[in-house]
Amino acid sequence: MSTQLIRPSPAPPLDIRCNVGDAIVANLAMNIVFFFERHLDARALADAFTRALTNLPVFAGRMGRVRGTMRIRCAGQGAPFTVVSSDRTLADAIGSTSQDDGRWLVDPVNGAAARWGWGPLCRVRVTHLADDATAIGFSWHHVIGDMQTLMHFMNAWAAAAAGKPLTHPLIVDDLAAYLNEHLPADGVCE
């Protein structure tokens, strides 16, 4: 097993103000596993992961508090990226997701620790399986975003792996202020 902390390329620090909705999920981490019927090169995955983190730095950030306000502080802290080998097959791995929740395929983010800035907001585990298949376990803190946010990240990671240009996402540093500015005052759109 090897673990490295992958950091995005240098970029200006980003400080994202969390809102009341984020406070509701402040201790919650999400986990998902992607399965591939072939061996994926861990070095190539790590390189592409670096590019994706540079594009979406919130996945490499840490939680913090500024004047009592919960924030995601993005200053290139990084995300742990672990590569392991298993003597279990792809069928075993897929089956384990319904038998033991497949927890051996994921390095879960500790949501409560991450809330206080004591841990990463994202963790990746690449498991090379016995039959030359690969599983990628991805864990992220819900305050970063929901499944749609994750899919934006996964699309960026896949584009980076394919050597394609990455779509630059809209990252808003204060969602409440952004919505106030862009939604009609009376709350009605025509």
CSV table of C-alpha atoms in Angstrom, one decimal:
chain,number,residue,atom,x,y,z
A,1,MET,CA,0.0,0.0,0.0
A,2,SER,CA,1.2,3.5,-0.8
A,3,THR,CA,-0.4,6.8,0.0
A,4,GLN,CA,0.7,10.2,-1.3
A,5,LEU,CA,-0.8,13.6,-0.7
A,6,ILE,CA,-1.7,15.0,-4.1
A,7,ARG,CA,-1.8,18.8,-4.2
A,8,PRO,CA,-3.2,21.0,-7.0
A,9,SER,CA,-0.8,23.1,-9.0
A,10,PRO,CA,-0.3,26.5,-7.4
A,11,ALA,CA,-3.2,28.8,-7.7
A,12,PRO,CA,-4.4,31.8,-5.7
A,13,PRO,CA,-6.0,30.8,-2.4
A,14,LEU,CA,-9.8,30.5,-2.4
A,15,ASP,CA,-11.9,31.0,0.7
A,16,ILE,CA,-15.5,29.8,0.3
A,17,ARG,CA,-18.1,30.9,2.8
A,18,CYS,CA,-20.5,28.1,3.8
A,19,ASN,CA,-24.2,28.6,4.4
A,20,VAL,CA,-26.8,27.2,6.6
A,21,GLY,CA,-27.3,24.2,4.2
A,22,ASP,CA,-23.7,23.4,4.6
A,23,ALA,CA,-24.0,23.4,8.4
A,24,ILE,CA,-26.7,20.7,8.1
A,25,VAL,CA,-24.2,18.4,6.4
A,26,ALA,CA,-21.1,19.5,8.3
A,27,ASN,CA,-20.4,16.1,9.7
A,28,LEU,CA,-21.4,14.0,6.6
A,29,ALA,CA,-19.0,12.3,4.1
A,30,MET,CA,-20.1,10.5,1.0
A,31,ASN,CA,-18.5,7.4,-0.5
A,32,ILE,CA,-18.7,5.9,-4.0
A,33,VAL,CA,-16.8,3.2,-5.8
A,34,PHE,CA,-16.2,3.0,-9.6
A,35,PHE,CA,-15.3,-0.4,-11.1
A,36,PHE,CA,-13.2,-1.0,-14.2
A,37,GLU,CA,-12.7,-4.3,-16.0
A,38,ARG,CA,-9.1,-3.5,-16.7
A,39,HIS,CA,-5.9,-2.5,-14.9
A,40,LEU,CA,-5.6,1.3,-14.7
A,41,ASP,CA,-2.2,2.8,-14.3
A,42,ALA,CA,-1.9,4.4,-10.9
A,43,ARG,CA,0.7,6.9,-11.9
A,44,ALA,CA,-1.4,8.1,-14.8
A,45,LEU,CA,-4.5,8.3,-12.5
A,46,ALA,CA,-2.5,10.3,-10.0
A,47,ASP,CA,-1.2,12.8,-12.6
A,48,ALA,CA,-4.7,13.3,-14.0
A,49,PHE,CA,-6.0,13.6,-10.4
A,50,THR,CA,-3.6,16.5,-9.9
A,51,ARG,CA,-5.0,18.3,-12.9
A,52,ALA,CA,-8.5,17.7,-11.8
A,53,LEU,CA,-7.7,19.1,-8.3
A,54,THR,CA,-6.2,22.2,-9.9
A,55,ASN,CA,-9.4,22.7,-11.8
A,56,LEU,CA,-11.7,22.1,-8.7
A,57,PRO,CA,-9.5,23.1,-5.7
A,58,VAL,CA,-12.3,22.6,-3.2
A,59,PHE,CA,-11.6,18.9,-3.3
A,60,ALA,CA,-8.1,19.6,-2.0
A,61,GLY,CA,-9.2,22.2,0.7
A,62,ARG,CA,-9.8,22.1,4.4
A,63,MET,CA,-12.7,23.3,6.5
A,64,GLY,CA,-12.0,26.2,8.9
A,65,ARG,CA,-13.7,29.0,10.7
A,66,VAL,CA,-13.3,32.7,10.1
A,67,ARG,CA,-15.0,35.1,12.6
A,68,GLY,CA,-17.4,32.3,13.5
A,69,THR,CA,-18.3,31.4,9.9
A,70,MET,CA,-17.7,27.9,8.5
A,71,ARG,CA,-15.5,28.1,5.4
A,72,ILE,CA,-13.8,25.8,2.9
A,73,ARG,CA,-10.2,27.1,2.7
A,74,CYS,CA,-8.4,26.2,-0.5
A,75,ALA,CA,-4.7,26.8,-0.3
A,76,GLY,CA,-3.4,23.7,-2.0
A,77,GLN,CA,-3.5,21.4,1.1
A,78,GLY,CA,-4.1,18.3,-1.0
A,79,ALA,CA,-6.0,15.0,-0.9
A,80,PRO,CA,-4.7,11.6,0.1
A,81,PHE,CA,-4.4,9.2,-2.9
A,82,THR,CA,-3.8,5.5,-1.9
A,83,VAL,CA,-2.9,2.6,-4.1
A,84,VAL,CA,-3.4,-1.0,-2.9
A,85,SER,CA,-3.6,-4.5,-4.3
A,86,SER,CA,-6.1,-7.1,-3.4
A,87,ASP,CA,-6.4,-10.9,-3.9
A,88,ARG,CA,-10.1,-10.4,-4.4
A,89,THR,CA,-11.7,-10.3,-7.9
A,90,LEU,CA,-13.9,-7.8,-9.5
A,91,ALA,CA,-17.0,-10.0,-8.8
A,92,ASP,CA,-15.9,-10.2,-5.2
A,93,ALA,CA,-15.5,-6.4,-5.0
A,94,ILE,CA,-18.9,-5.7,-6.6
A,95,GLY,CA,-20.6,-8.3,-4.4
A,96,SER,CA,-19.0,-6.9,-1.2
A,97,THR,CA,-20.8,-3.6,-1.8
A,98,SER,CA,-24.1,-5.4,-0.8
A,99,GLN,CA,-22.6,-7.7,1.8
A,100,ASP,CA,-20.2,-5.6,3.8
A,101,ASP,CA,-20.8,-2.1,2.2
A,102,GLY,CA,-17.5,-2.5,0.3
A,103,ARG,CA,-15.8,-0.5,3.0
A,104,TRP,CA,-12.4,-2.1,2.2
A,105,LEU,CA,-12.6,-0.3,-1.2
A,106,VAL,CA,-12.8,3.2,0.3
A,107,ASP,CA,-10.7,5.4,2.6
A,108,PRO,CA,-13.6,7.3,4.1
A,109,VAL,CA,-13.3,11.0,4.9
A,110,ASN,CA,-13.9,11.6,8.6
A,111,GLY,CA,-16.7,14.1,8.4
A,112,ALA,CA,-16.6,15.3,11.9
A,113,ALA,CA,-12.8,15.7,12.0
A,114,ALA,CA,-12.9,17.4,8.6
A,115,ARG,CA,-15.5,19.9,9.9
A,116,TRP,CA,-13.0,21.3,12.3
A,117,GLY,CA,-10.1,21.4,9.8
A,118,TRP,CA,-8.4,18.2,11.2
A,119,GLY,CA,-8.5,16.2,8.0
A,120,PRO,CA,-9.0,16.3,4.2
A,121,LEU,CA,-12.2,16.9,2.4
A,122,CYS,CA,-11.5,14.2,-0.2
A,123,ARG,CA,-9.7,10.8,-0.2
A,124,VAL,CA,-9.1,8.4,-3.1
A,125,ARG,CA,-8.3,4.7,-3.0
A,126,VAL,CA,-7.2,2.8,-6.1
A,127,THR,CA,-7.5,-1.0,-5.6
A,128,HIS,CA,-5.9,-3.3,-8.2
A,129,LEU,CA,-7.9,-6.5,-8.1
A,130,ALA,CA,-6.7,-10.1,-8.6
A,131,ASP,CA,-8.2,-10.4,-12.1
A,132,ASP,CA,-6.5,-7.3,-13.5
A,133,ALA,CA,-9.5,-5.1,-12.8
A,134,THR,CA,-9.5,-1.8,-10.9
A,135,ALA,CA,-11.7,-0.2,-8.3
A,136,ILE,CA,-11.6,3.5,-7.5
A,137,GLY,CA,-13.1,4.4,-4.1
A,138,PHE,CA,-13.8,8.1,-3.7
A,139,SER,CA,-14.9,9.7,-0.5
A,140,TRP,CA,-15.7,13.4,-0.2
A,141,HIS,CA,-17.2,15.7,2.5
A,142,HIS,CA,-20.7,16.7,1.6
A,143,VAL,CA,-20.0,20.4,2.3
A,144,ILE,CA,-18.0,20.4,-1.0
A,145,GLY,CA,-21.1,19.5,-2.9
A,146,ASP,CA,-23.5,16.8,-3.9
A,147,MET,CA,-23.4,14.0,-6.5
A,148,GLN,CA,-23.6,16.5,-9.3
A,149,THR,CA,-20.4,18.3,-7.9
A,150,LEU,CA,-18.7,14.9,-7.7
A,151,MET,CA,-19.6,14.2,-11.3
A,152,HIS,CA,-18.1,17.5,-12.4
A,153,PHE,CA,-14.9,16.4,-10.7
A,154,MET,CA,-15.0,12.9,-12.2
A,155,ASN,CA,-15.5,14.5,-15.7
A,156,ALA,CA,-12.5,16.7,-15.1
A,157,TRP,CA,-10.5,13.7,-14.0
A,158,ALA,CA,-11.5,11.7,-17.0
A,159,ALA,CA,-10.7,14.6,-19.4
A,160,ALA,CA,-7.3,15.1,-17.8
A,161,ALA,CA,-6.6,11.3,-18.1
A,162,ALA,CA,-7.5,11.5,-21.8
A,163,GLY,CA,-5.4,14.6,-22.3
A,164,LYS,CA,-8.4,16.7,-23.2
A,165,PRO,CA,-9.1,20.3,-22.0
A,166,LEU,CA,-10.9,20.7,-18.7
A,167,THR,CA,-14.1,22.7,-18.5
A,168,HIS,CA,-13.7,25.4,-15.9
A,169,PRO,CA,-16.4,25.3,-13.3
A,170,LEU,CA,-18.1,28.2,-11.7
A,171,ILE,CA,-16.8,28.3,-8.1
A,172,VAL,CA,-18.7,30.8,-6.0
A,173,ASP,CA,-17.0,32.0,-2.8
A,174,ASP,CA,-20.3,33.1,-1.2
A,175,LEU,CA,-23.4,31.2,-2.4
A,176,ALA,CA,-25.9,33.3,-0.5
A,177,ALA,CA,-24.5,36.6,-1.9
A,178,TYR,CA,-24.3,35.0,-5.4
A,179,LEU,CA,-28.0,33.9,-5.3
A,180,ASN,CA,-29.0,37.3,-3.9
A,181,GLU,CA,-27.3,39.0,-6.8
A,182,HIS,CA,-28.8,36.7,-9.5
A,183,LEU,CA,-32.3,35.9,-8.3
A,184,PRO,CA,-35.1,38.4,-8.7
A,185,ALA,CA,-35.9,40.4,-5.6
A,186,ASP,CA,-39.5,39.1,-5.5
A,187,GLY,CA,-38.3,35.5,-5.9
A,188,VAL,CA,-40.2,35.1,-9.2
A,189,CYS,CA,-38.7,34.4,-12.6
A,190,GLU,CA,-40.6,35.0,-15.8
